[in-house]
């Protein structure tokens, strides 16, 4: 564990990782690179603000924050805030726009705070392929720095001065917490319904995607119909993103996933691949799921058997197909806006999210 008595004067900087493009499939990482290129001045300003606002005279705070902020995240959620704002006509940084940059940083702080808290709850050892903050610094610093980042996010919200923006992002923050608690309630329970599962991922993932995009229309003072369209886009994209993540936990290699493969299985999380395999299995197979997930009696080879059962019943492929359905809903929501490079880039991001399952 890293000692907590580092010099108080230390200042930690973060360099945002450049998106990988080489060898990426069409609509995959190249879509993320294209959106980043469209928004480069805005994103660079956002990254500078993130570094500035995560500083503190208490040296451990920027150390822990920098560890997770610099861990290779794609900045997808703040990119969506920047993209939605520009789609709606809000001026970029080169034209003097600043509110979208601050709110994009706010969205990233909310997301990063939840990651710090989640890794403590899940006892995760890895985050994006590196040692998680709780594994490196301990649980208490991770929780408290997560609280600090939430506070920074709310400072950025109040600095913006819009009660509507504050309402959108504050409501999303509360919904994220509710989704995480609901996931705790449904963990280890194979009687969980698909509706309950969707409620979990709508709360813990999709709510922030929806808020990140909706505020773009509010900043640009666009009609309510456009704000609703961006909300639908973000929410559907968030559900698709989480569905793919849940499939990847049973199908990716560790280096690609950025966390230990099978974490959901070991923690007894009830995800759609589990629900589909359980529903389609015979009584012997259901007994396996009850033993491994409900009773948490896991033996060597159980993860391999779980993956085999999912493959036998098409659970992973059907989870990805469901993600495609939500991706199509996101694309449909974008039809509320005229064709433009930003709209096309946001549409390509849908494919990027789903292509991770390839």
mmCIF file of C-alpha atoms in Angstrom:
data_model
loop_
_atom_site.group_PDB
_atom_site.id
_atom_site.type_symbol
_atom_site.label_atom_id
_atom_site.label_comp_id
_atom_site.label_asym_id
_atom_site.label_seq_id
_atom_site.Cartn_x
_atom_site.Cartn_y
_atom_site.Cartn_z
ATOM 1 C CA UNK A 1 0.000 0.000 0.000
ATOM 2 C CA UNK A 2 1.323 3.473 -0.821
ATOM 3 C CA UNK A 3 2.096 5.649 2.222
ATOM 4 C CA UNK A 4 -0.141 8.659 2.687
ATOM 5 C CA UNK A 5 2.487 11.151 3.879
ATOM 6 C CA UNK A 6 3.674 12.485 0.513
ATOM 7 C CA UNK A 7 4.791 16.141 0.402
ATOM 8 C CA UNK A 8 1.841 18.524 0.493
ATOM 9 C CA UNK A 9 3.287 20.648 -2.278
ATOM 10 C CA UNK A 10 3.206 17.948 -4.971
ATOM 11 C CA UNK A 11 1.166 18.727 -8.070
ATOM 12 C CA UNK A 12 0.126 15.868 -10.305
ATOM 13 C CA UNK A 13 -0.459 16.299 -14.014
ATOM 14 C CA UNK A 14 -2.356 14.077 -16.400
ATOM 15 C CA UNK A 15 -1.868 13.610 -20.103
ATOM 16 C CA UNK A 16 -4.954 12.298 -21.847
ATOM 17 C CA UNK A 17 -4.210 9.162 -23.870
ATOM 18 C CA UNK A 18 -4.496 9.453 -27.625
ATOM 19 C CA UNK A 19 -7.090 7.074 -29.088
ATOM 20 C CA UNK A 20 -5.673 4.023 -30.844
ATOM 21 C CA UNK A 21 -6.416 3.974 -34.553
ATOM 22 C CA UNK A 22 -4.039 1.487 -36.150
ATOM 23 C CA UNK A 23 -5.740 -1.766 -37.001
ATOM 24 C CA UNK A 24 -9.106 -0.667 -35.663
ATOM 25 C CA UNK A 25 -12.205 -1.874 -37.480
ATOM 26 C CA UNK A 26 -14.419 0.604 -39.255
ATOM 27 C CA UNK A 27 -16.786 2.145 -36.720
ATOM 28 C CA UNK A 28 -14.512 0.981 -33.885
ATOM 29 C CA UNK A 29 -11.607 2.930 -32.397
ATOM 30 C CA UNK A 30 -11.399 5.005 -35.585
ATOM 31 C CA UNK A 31 -14.850 6.414 -34.758
ATOM 32 C CA UNK A 32 -13.580 7.543 -31.379
ATOM 33 C CA UNK A 33 -10.526 9.090 -33.047
ATOM 34 C CA UNK A 34 -12.757 10.916 -35.555
ATOM 35 C CA UNK A 35 -14.935 12.402 -32.810
ATOM 36 C CA UNK A 36 -11.853 13.374 -30.835
ATOM 37 C CA UNK A 37 -10.404 15.104 -33.900
ATOM 38 C CA UNK A 38 -13.605 17.116 -34.377
ATOM 39 C CA UNK A 39 -13.499 18.215 -30.754
ATOM 40 C CA UNK A 40 -9.759 18.426 -30.133
ATOM 41 C CA UNK A 41 -9.559 22.069 -28.889
ATOM 42 C CA UNK A 42 -12.587 21.508 -26.646
ATOM 43 C CA UNK A 43 -11.251 18.209 -25.287
ATOM 44 C CA UNK A 44 -7.800 19.655 -24.636
ATOM 45 C CA UNK A 45 -9.410 22.513 -22.693
ATOM 46 C CA UNK A 46 -11.483 19.963 -20.776
ATOM 47 C CA UNK A 47 -8.400 17.922 -19.881
ATOM 48 C CA UNK A 48 -6.623 21.045 -18.647
ATOM 49 C CA UNK A 49 -9.590 21.892 -16.451
ATOM 50 C CA UNK A 50 -9.736 18.332 -15.089
ATOM 51 C CA UNK A 51 -6.075 18.556 -14.064
ATOM 52 C CA UNK A 52 -6.609 21.992 -12.521
ATOM 53 C CA UNK A 53 -9.694 21.030 -10.524
ATOM 54 C CA UNK A 54 -8.354 17.739 -9.161
ATOM 55 C CA UNK A 55 -5.458 19.527 -7.428
ATOM 56 C CA UNK A 56 -5.463 19.918 -3.661
ATOM 57 C CA UNK A 57 -2.949 20.907 -0.967
ATOM 58 C CA UNK A 58 -3.668 17.463 0.507
ATOM 59 C CA UNK A 59 -1.166 15.596 -1.668
ATOM 60 C CA UNK A 60 -2.859 12.192 -1.539
ATOM 61 C CA UNK A 61 -5.968 13.561 -3.285
ATOM 62 C CA UNK A 62 -4.316 14.438 -6.634
ATOM 63 C CA UNK A 63 -2.208 11.273 -6.413
ATOM 64 C CA UNK A 64 -5.242 8.989 -6.188
ATOM 65 C CA UNK A 65 -7.253 11.077 -8.658
ATOM 66 C CA UNK A 66 -4.439 11.165 -11.190
ATOM 67 C CA UNK A 67 -3.947 7.409 -10.920
ATOM 68 C CA UNK A 68 -7.455 6.702 -12.176
ATOM 69 C CA UNK A 69 -7.884 9.738 -14.456
ATOM 70 C CA UNK A 70 -4.632 8.905 -16.269
ATOM 71 C CA UNK A 71 -5.331 5.169 -16.413
ATOM 72 C CA UNK A 72 -6.286 5.135 -20.074
ATOM 73 C CA UNK A 73 -9.964 6.049 -20.083
ATOM 74 C CA UNK A 74 -11.458 7.095 -23.399
ATOM 75 C CA UNK A 75 -13.147 10.229 -22.001
ATOM 76 C CA UNK A 76 -16.281 8.995 -23.749
ATOM 77 C CA UNK A 77 -18.796 10.691 -21.455
ATOM 78 C CA UNK A 78 -17.201 14.168 -21.544
ATOM 79 C CA UNK A 79 -16.732 13.754 -25.303
ATOM 80 C CA UNK A 80 -20.483 13.204 -25.568
ATOM 81 C CA UNK A 81 -21.165 16.420 -23.646
ATOM 82 C CA UNK A 82 -18.864 18.346 -25.953
ATOM 83 C CA UNK A 83 -20.340 16.698 -29.064
ATOM 84 C CA UNK A 84 -23.971 17.252 -28.062
ATOM 85 C CA UNK A 85 -23.248 20.901 -27.286
ATOM 86 C CA UNK A 86 -21.623 21.489 -30.646
ATOM 87 C CA UNK A 87 -24.351 19.516 -32.456
ATOM 88 C CA UNK A 88 -26.860 21.962 -30.984
ATOM 89 C CA UNK A 89 -24.856 24.989 -32.078
ATOM 90 C CA UNK A 90 -23.082 25.945 -28.871
ATOM 91 C CA UNK A 91 -19.791 27.702 -29.824
ATOM 92 C CA UNK A 92 -16.518 25.844 -29.415
ATOM 93 C CA UNK A 93 -13.539 27.047 -27.392
ATOM 94 C CA UNK A 94 -12.080 28.710 -30.474
ATOM 95 C CA UNK A 95 -15.206 30.907 -30.557
ATOM 96 C CA UNK A 96 -15.185 31.637 -26.852
ATOM 97 C CA UNK A 97 -17.393 28.802 -25.581
ATOM 98 C CA UNK A 98 -16.469 27.602 -22.077
ATOM 99 C CA UNK A 99 -19.576 26.209 -20.388
ATOM 100 C CA UNK A 100 -19.545 22.953 -22.338
ATOM 101 C CA UNK A 101 -15.899 22.385 -21.331
ATOM 102 C CA UNK A 102 -16.653 22.867 -17.637
ATOM 103 C CA UNK A 103 -19.675 20.590 -17.751
ATOM 104 C CA UNK A 104 -17.745 17.934 -19.662
ATOM 105 C CA UNK A 105 -15.160 18.010 -16.857
ATOM 106 C CA UNK A 106 -18.014 17.771 -14.371
ATOM 107 C CA UNK A 107 -19.341 14.653 -16.116
ATOM 108 C CA UNK A 108 -15.873 13.077 -16.032
ATOM 109 C CA UNK A 109 -15.515 13.800 -12.316
ATOM 110 C CA UNK A 110 -18.877 12.162 -11.582
ATOM 111 C CA UNK A 111 -17.871 9.127 -13.627
ATOM 112 C CA UNK A 112 -14.424 8.881 -12.016
ATOM 113 C CA UNK A 113 -15.875 9.187 -8.521
ATOM 114 C CA UNK A 114 -18.236 6.299 -9.194
ATOM 115 C CA UNK A 115 -15.337 4.190 -10.496
ATOM 116 C CA UNK A 116 -13.376 4.761 -7.299
ATOM 117 C CA UNK A 117 -16.369 3.788 -5.192
ATOM 118 C CA UNK A 118 -17.284 0.816 -7.392
ATOM 119 C CA UNK A 119 -13.809 -0.686 -7.187
ATOM 120 C CA UNK A 120 -13.982 -0.570 -3.399
ATOM 121 C CA UNK A 121 -17.427 -2.186 -3.337
ATOM 122 C CA UNK A 122 -16.401 -4.838 -5.872
ATOM 123 C CA UNK A 123 -12.941 -5.345 -4.306
ATOM 124 C CA UNK A 124 -11.489 -4.972 -7.808
ATOM 125 C CA UNK A 125 -7.739 -5.409 -8.261
ATOM 126 C CA UNK A 126 -7.576 -3.957 -11.773
ATOM 127 C CA UNK A 127 -8.971 -0.882 -13.498
ATOM 128 C CA UNK A 128 -8.251 -0.429 -17.218
ATOM 129 C CA UNK A 129 -5.432 -2.949 -17.043
ATOM 130 C CA UNK A 130 -3.631 -1.295 -14.117
ATOM 131 C CA UNK A 131 -3.790 -1.809 -10.377
ATOM 132 C CA UNK A 132 -6.982 -0.189 -9.134
ATOM 133 C CA UNK A 133 -6.722 2.788 -6.786
ATOM 134 C CA UNK A 134 -8.057 0.763 -3.857
ATOM 135 C CA UNK A 135 -5.480 -1.969 -4.491
ATOM 136 C CA UNK A 136 -2.693 0.602 -4.602
ATOM 137 C CA UNK A 137 -3.753 3.194 -2.017
ATOM 138 C CA UNK A 138 -6.332 1.354 0.089
ATOM 139 C CA UNK A 139 -10.106 1.518 0.446
ATOM 140 C CA UNK A 140 -10.371 4.565 2.688
ATOM 141 C CA UNK A 141 -8.403 6.954 0.421
ATOM 142 C CA UNK A 142 -10.325 5.682 -2.629
ATOM 143 C CA UNK A 143 -13.708 6.361 -1.047
ATOM 144 C CA UNK A 144 -12.710 9.770 0.273
ATOM 145 C CA UNK A 145 -11.095 10.909 -2.976
ATOM 146 C CA UNK A 146 -14.243 9.751 -4.765
ATOM 147 C CA UNK A 147 -16.190 12.027 -2.426
ATOM 148 C CA UNK A 148 -13.785 14.862 -3.241
ATOM 149 C CA UNK A 149 -14.361 14.406 -6.982
ATOM 150 C CA UNK A 150 -18.145 14.425 -6.476
ATOM 151 C CA UNK A 151 -17.726 17.703 -4.585
ATOM 152 C CA UNK A 152 -15.611 19.142 -7.403
ATOM 153 C CA UNK A 153 -18.310 18.113 -9.874
ATOM 154 C CA UNK A 154 -20.947 19.979 -7.886
ATOM 155 C CA UNK A 155 -18.709 23.045 -7.690
ATOM 156 C CA UNK A 156 -18.528 23.031 -11.492
ATOM 157 C CA UNK A 157 -22.308 22.665 -11.705
ATOM 158 C CA UNK A 158 -22.968 25.601 -9.404
ATOM 159 C CA UNK A 159 -20.309 27.696 -11.126
ATOM 160 C CA UNK A 160 -22.238 27.207 -14.363
ATOM 161 C CA UNK A 161 -25.219 28.942 -12.780
ATOM 162 C CA UNK A 162 -28.008 27.104 -14.618
ATOM 163 C CA UNK A 163 -30.571 25.497 -12.328
ATOM 164 C CA UNK A 164 -31.656 23.251 -15.187
ATOM 165 C CA UNK A 165 -28.130 21.961 -15.717
ATOM 166 C CA UNK A 166 -27.737 21.481 -11.973
ATOM 167 C CA UNK A 167 -31.019 19.557 -11.863
ATOM 168 C CA UNK A 168 -30.039 17.256 -14.733
ATOM 169 C CA UNK A 169 -26.612 16.355 -13.356
ATOM 170 C CA UNK A 170 -27.662 16.168 -9.700
ATOM 171 C CA UNK A 171 -30.551 13.873 -10.606
ATOM 172 C CA UNK A 172 -28.190 11.684 -12.615
ATOM 173 C CA UNK A 173 -25.781 11.465 -9.657
ATOM 174 C CA UNK A 174 -28.585 10.284 -7.369
ATOM 175 C CA UNK A 175 -29.792 7.792 -9.989
ATOM 176 C CA UNK A 176 -26.282 6.340 -10.348
ATOM 177 C CA UNK A 177 -26.147 5.706 -6.601
ATOM 178 C CA UNK A 178 -29.585 4.087 -6.702
ATOM 179 C CA UNK A 179 -28.490 1.840 -9.560
ATOM 180 C CA UNK A 180 -25.406 0.708 -7.657
ATOM 181 C CA UNK A 181 -27.446 -0.046 -4.528
ATOM 182 C CA UNK A 182 -30.013 -1.942 -6.607
ATOM 183 C CA UNK A 183 -27.174 -3.996 -8.077
ATOM 184 C CA UNK A 184 -26.141 -4.914 -4.532
ATOM 185 C CA UNK A 185 -29.722 -5.963 -3.792
ATOM 186 C CA UNK A 186 -29.940 -8.179 -6.871
ATOM 187 C CA UNK A 187 -26.429 -9.642 -6.562
ATOM 188 C CA UNK A 188 -26.345 -13.401 -5.989
ATOM 189 C CA UNK A 189 -30.073 -13.715 -6.754
ATOM 190 C CA UNK A 190 -30.849 -15.852 -9.804
ATOM 191 C CA UNK A 191 -34.523 -14.935 -9.404
ATOM 192 C CA UNK A 192 -33.669 -11.426 -10.635
ATOM 193 C CA UNK A 193 -35.843 -10.474 -13.592
ATOM 194 C CA UNK A 194 -34.685 -8.948 -16.838
ATOM 195 C CA UNK A 195 -36.664 -5.820 -15.949
ATOM 196 C CA UNK A 196 -34.726 -5.486 -12.684
ATOM 197 C CA UNK A 197 -31.445 -5.974 -14.515
ATOM 198 C CA UNK A 198 -32.330 -3.256 -17.025
ATOM 199 C CA UNK A 199 -33.278 -0.970 -14.146
ATOM 200 C CA UNK A 200 -29.807 -1.518 -12.672
ATOM 201 C CA UNK A 201 -27.940 -0.633 -15.851
ATOM 202 C CA UNK A 202 -30.247 2.269 -16.627
ATOM 203 C CA UNK A 203 -29.273 3.674 -13.244
ATOM 204 C CA UNK A 204 -25.608 2.856 -12.912
ATOM 205 C CA UNK A 205 -24.569 3.528 -16.526
ATOM 206 C CA UNK A 206 -27.217 4.963 -18.845
ATOM 207 C CA UNK A 207 -28.308 7.822 -16.566
ATOM 208 C CA UNK A 208 -24.952 9.592 -16.852
ATOM 209 C CA UNK A 209 -24.781 9.059 -20.633
ATOM 210 C CA UNK A 210 -28.250 10.622 -20.892
ATOM 211 C CA UNK A 211 -27.363 13.576 -18.669
ATOM 212 C CA UNK A 212 -24.052 14.104 -20.489
ATOM 213 C CA UNK A 213 -25.820 14.534 -23.809
ATOM 214 C CA UNK A 214 -28.966 16.301 -22.604
ATOM 215 C CA UNK A 215 -27.062 19.228 -21.113
ATOM 216 C CA UNK A 216 -25.724 20.011 -24.600
ATOM 217 C CA UNK A 217 -29.164 21.084 -25.754
ATOM 218 C CA UNK A 218 -29.709 23.089 -22.565
ATOM 219 C CA UNK A 219 -26.445 25.008 -23.022
ATOM 220 C CA UNK A 220 -27.401 25.884 -26.595
ATOM 221 C CA UNK A 221 -30.926 26.867 -25.492
ATOM 222 C CA UNK A 222 -32.496 24.453 -27.946
ATOM 223 C CA UNK A 223 -36.165 23.335 -27.839
ATOM 224 C CA UNK A 224 -37.246 20.682 -25.348
ATOM 225 C CA UNK A 225 -37.748 18.186 -28.188
ATOM 226 C CA UNK A 226 -34.032 18.304 -28.982
ATOM 227 C CA UNK A 227 -33.106 17.883 -25.317
ATOM 228 C CA UNK A 228 -35.381 14.823 -25.182
ATOM 229 C CA UNK A 229 -33.826 13.419 -28.361
ATOM 230 C CA UNK A 230 -30.334 13.757 -26.928
ATOM 231 C CA UNK A 231 -31.515 12.185 -23.679
ATOM 232 C CA UNK A 232 -32.827 9.178 -25.648
ATOM 233 C CA UNK A 233 -29.612 8.977 -27.623
ATOM 234 C CA UNK A 234 -27.447 9.005 -24.509
ATOM 235 C CA UNK A 235 -29.630 6.633 -22.520
ATOM 236 C CA UNK A 236 -29.885 4.057 -25.322
ATOM 237 C CA UNK A 237 -26.164 4.331 -25.983
ATOM 238 C CA UNK A 238 -25.449 3.807 -22.286
ATOM 239 C CA UNK A 239 -27.576 0.663 -22.124
ATOM 240 C CA UNK A 240 -25.868 -0.698 -25.251
ATOM 241 C CA UNK A 241 -22.461 0.115 -23.759
ATOM 242 C CA UNK A 242 -23.225 -1.750 -20.520
ATOM 243 C CA UNK A 243 -24.715 -4.761 -22.298
ATOM 244 C CA UNK A 244 -21.502 -5.130 -24.288
ATOM 245 C CA UNK A 245 -19.445 -4.733 -21.109
ATOM 246 C CA UNK A 246 -21.451 -7.513 -19.462
ATOM 247 C CA UNK A 247 -20.884 -9.813 -22.431
ATOM 248 C CA UNK A 248 -17.163 -8.978 -22.507
ATOM 249 C CA UNK A 249 -16.743 -10.082 -18.902
ATOM 250 C CA UNK A 250 -17.264 -13.654 -20.120
ATOM 251 C CA UNK A 251 -15.659 -13.433 -23.543
ATOM 252 C CA UNK A 252 -12.767 -10.959 -23.639
ATOM 253 C CA UNK A 253 -9.150 -11.498 -22.781
ATOM 254 C CA UNK A 254 -7.921 -9.569 -19.764
ATOM 255 C CA UNK A 255 -5.671 -7.244 -21.772
ATOM 256 C CA UNK A 256 -8.643 -6.122 -23.891
ATOM 257 C CA UNK A 257 -11.126 -5.796 -21.051
ATOM 258 C CA UNK A 258 -8.936 -3.757 -18.726
ATOM 259 C CA UNK A 259 -10.044 -5.745 -15.701
ATOM 260 C CA UNK A 260 -9.897 -9.342 -14.598
ATOM 261 C CA UNK A 261 -12.043 -11.532 -16.853
ATOM 262 C CA UNK A 262 -14.837 -13.159 -14.876
ATOM 263 C CA UNK A 263 -15.048 -10.483 -12.169
ATOM 264 C CA UNK A 264 -18.835 -10.359 -12.512
ATOM 265 C CA UNK A 265 -19.007 -14.142 -12.071
ATOM 266 C CA UNK A 266 -16.765 -14.151 -8.992
ATOM 267 C CA UNK A 267 -18.755 -11.299 -7.434
ATOM 268 C CA UNK A 268 -22.072 -13.006 -8.130
ATOM 269 C CA UNK A 269 -23.410 -10.195 -10.306
ATOM 270 C CA UNK A 270 -26.581 -11.047 -12.175
ATOM 271 C CA UNK A 271 -26.152 -9.781 -15.733
ATOM 272 C CA UNK A 272 -28.053 -10.504 -18.934
ATOM 273 C CA UNK A 273 -25.734 -13.334 -20.086
ATOM 274 C CA UNK A 274 -26.383 -15.065 -16.753
ATOM 275 C CA UNK A 275 -30.134 -14.477 -16.924
ATOM 276 C CA UNK A 276 -30.359 -15.894 -20.456
ATOM 277 C CA UNK A 277 -28.218 -18.934 -19.683
ATOM 278 C CA UNK A 278 -30.181 -19.607 -16.483
ATOM 279 C CA UNK A 279 -33.554 -19.285 -18.210
ATOM 280 C CA UNK A 280 -32.556 -21.554 -21.115
ATOM 281 C CA UNK A 281 -30.730 -24.192 -19.068
ATOM 282 C CA UNK A 282 -32.033 -27.405 -17.572
ATOM 283 C CA UNK A 283 -32.430 -27.956 -13.839
ATOM 284 C CA UNK A 284 -28.875 -29.277 -13.490
ATOM 285 C CA UNK A 285 -27.498 -26.136 -15.115
ATOM 286 C CA UNK A 286 -29.661 -23.929 -12.931
ATOM 287 C CA UNK A 287 -28.242 -25.752 -9.940
ATOM 288 C CA UNK A 288 -24.776 -24.792 -11.159
ATOM 289 C CA UNK A 289 -25.753 -21.105 -11.284
ATOM 290 C CA UNK A 290 -27.359 -21.269 -7.831
ATOM 291 C CA UNK A 291 -24.257 -22.876 -6.365
ATOM 292 C CA UNK A 292 -21.753 -20.517 -7.960
ATOM 293 C CA UNK A 293 -23.661 -17.232 -7.804
ATOM 294 C CA UNK A 294 -26.136 -17.550 -4.941
ATOM 295 C CA UNK A 295 -24.172 -19.740 -2.549
ATOM 296 C CA UNK A 296 -20.832 -18.376 -3.847
ATOM 297 C CA UNK A 297 -19.400 -21.894 -3.781
ATOM 298 C CA UNK A 298 -16.991 -21.598 -6.663
ATOM 299 C CA UNK A 299 -14.421 -24.181 -7.654
ATOM 300 C CA UNK A 300 -11.578 -24.305 -10.116
ATOM 301 C CA UNK A 301 -12.996 -24.566 -13.625
ATOM 302 C CA UNK A 302 -16.382 -23.040 -12.764
ATOM 303 C CA UNK A 303 -15.731 -19.880 -14.785
ATOM 304 C CA UNK A 304 -14.929 -21.992 -17.839
ATOM 305 C CA UNK A 305 -18.127 -23.960 -17.329
ATOM 306 C CA UNK A 306 -20.124 -20.746 -16.979
ATOM 307 C CA UNK A 307 -18.737 -19.491 -20.292
ATOM 308 C CA UNK A 308 -19.458 -22.839 -21.949
ATOM 309 C CA UNK A 309 -23.087 -22.739 -20.758
ATOM 310 C CA UNK A 310 -23.486 -19.202 -22.073
ATOM 311 C CA UNK A 311 -22.090 -20.215 -25.441
ATOM 312 C CA UNK A 312 -24.289 -23.320 -25.567
ATOM 313 C CA UNK A 313 -27.429 -21.244 -25.089
ATOM 314 C CA UNK A 314 -26.381 -18.263 -27.221
ATOM 315 C CA UNK A 315 -26.452 -15.964 -24.187
ATOM 316 C CA UNK A 316 -23.427 -13.890 -25.166
ATOM 317 C CA UNK A 317 -24.456 -13.475 -28.797
ATOM 318 C CA UNK A 318 -27.998 -12.534 -27.780
ATOM 319 C CA UNK A 319 -26.698 -9.989 -25.273
ATOM 320 C CA UNK A 320 -24.737 -8.308 -28.053
ATOM 321 C CA UNK A 321 -27.813 -8.453 -30.311
ATOM 322 C CA UNK A 322 -29.765 -6.702 -27.583
ATOM 323 C CA UNK A 323 -27.032 -4.075 -27.454
ATOM 324 C CA UNK A 324 -27.484 -3.581 -31.204
ATOM 325 C CA UNK A 325 -31.211 -2.993 -30.621
ATOM 326 C CA UNK A 326 -30.457 -0.189 -28.165
ATOM 327 C CA UNK A 327 -27.802 1.131 -30.519
ATOM 328 C CA UNK A 328 -30.431 1.391 -33.233
ATOM 329 C CA UNK A 329 -32.638 3.355 -30.816
ATOM 330 C CA UNK A 330 -29.762 5.768 -30.242
ATOM 331 C CA UNK A 331 -29.324 6.235 -33.993
ATOM 332 C CA UNK A 332 -33.031 6.854 -34.413
ATOM 333 C CA UNK A 333 -32.905 9.599 -31.770
ATOM 334 C CA UNK A 334 -30.221 11.414 -33.769
ATOM 335 C CA UNK A 335 -32.650 11.790 -36.683
ATOM 336 C CA UNK A 336 -34.075 14.789 -34.830
ATOM 337 C CA UNK A 337 -30.993 16.702 -35.995
ATOM 338 C CA UNK A 338 -29.931 17.682 -39.531
ATOM 339 C CA UNK A 339 -27.161 15.733 -41.198
ATOM 340 C CA UNK A 340 -23.769 17.186 -40.282
ATOM 341 C CA UNK A 341 -20.253 15.913 -39.491
ATOM 342 C CA UNK A 342 -20.955 16.010 -35.744
ATOM 343 C CA UNK A 343 -24.153 14.002 -36.090
ATOM 344 C CA UNK A 344 -22.344 11.424 -38.222
ATOM 345 C CA UNK A 345 -19.518 11.219 -35.696
ATOM 346 C CA UNK A 346 -22.003 10.672 -32.864
ATOM 347 C CA UNK A 347 -23.699 7.956 -34.909
ATOM 348 C CA UNK A 348 -20.342 6.260 -35.460
ATOM 349 C CA UNK A 349 -19.776 6.247 -31.692
ATOM 350 C CA UNK A 350 -22.747 3.901 -31.408
ATOM 351 C CA UNK A 351 -20.893 1.422 -33.615
ATOM 352 C CA UNK A 352 -17.725 1.977 -31.585
ATOM 353 C CA UNK A 353 -19.526 0.955 -28.398
ATOM 354 C CA UNK A 354 -20.952 -2.219 -29.924
ATOM 355 C CA UNK A 355 -17.855 -3.146 -31.953
ATOM 356 C CA UNK A 356 -15.964 -3.734 -28.685
ATOM 357 C CA UNK A 357 -17.676 -7.119 -28.554
ATOM 358 C CA UNK A 358 -16.014 -8.321 -31.760
#
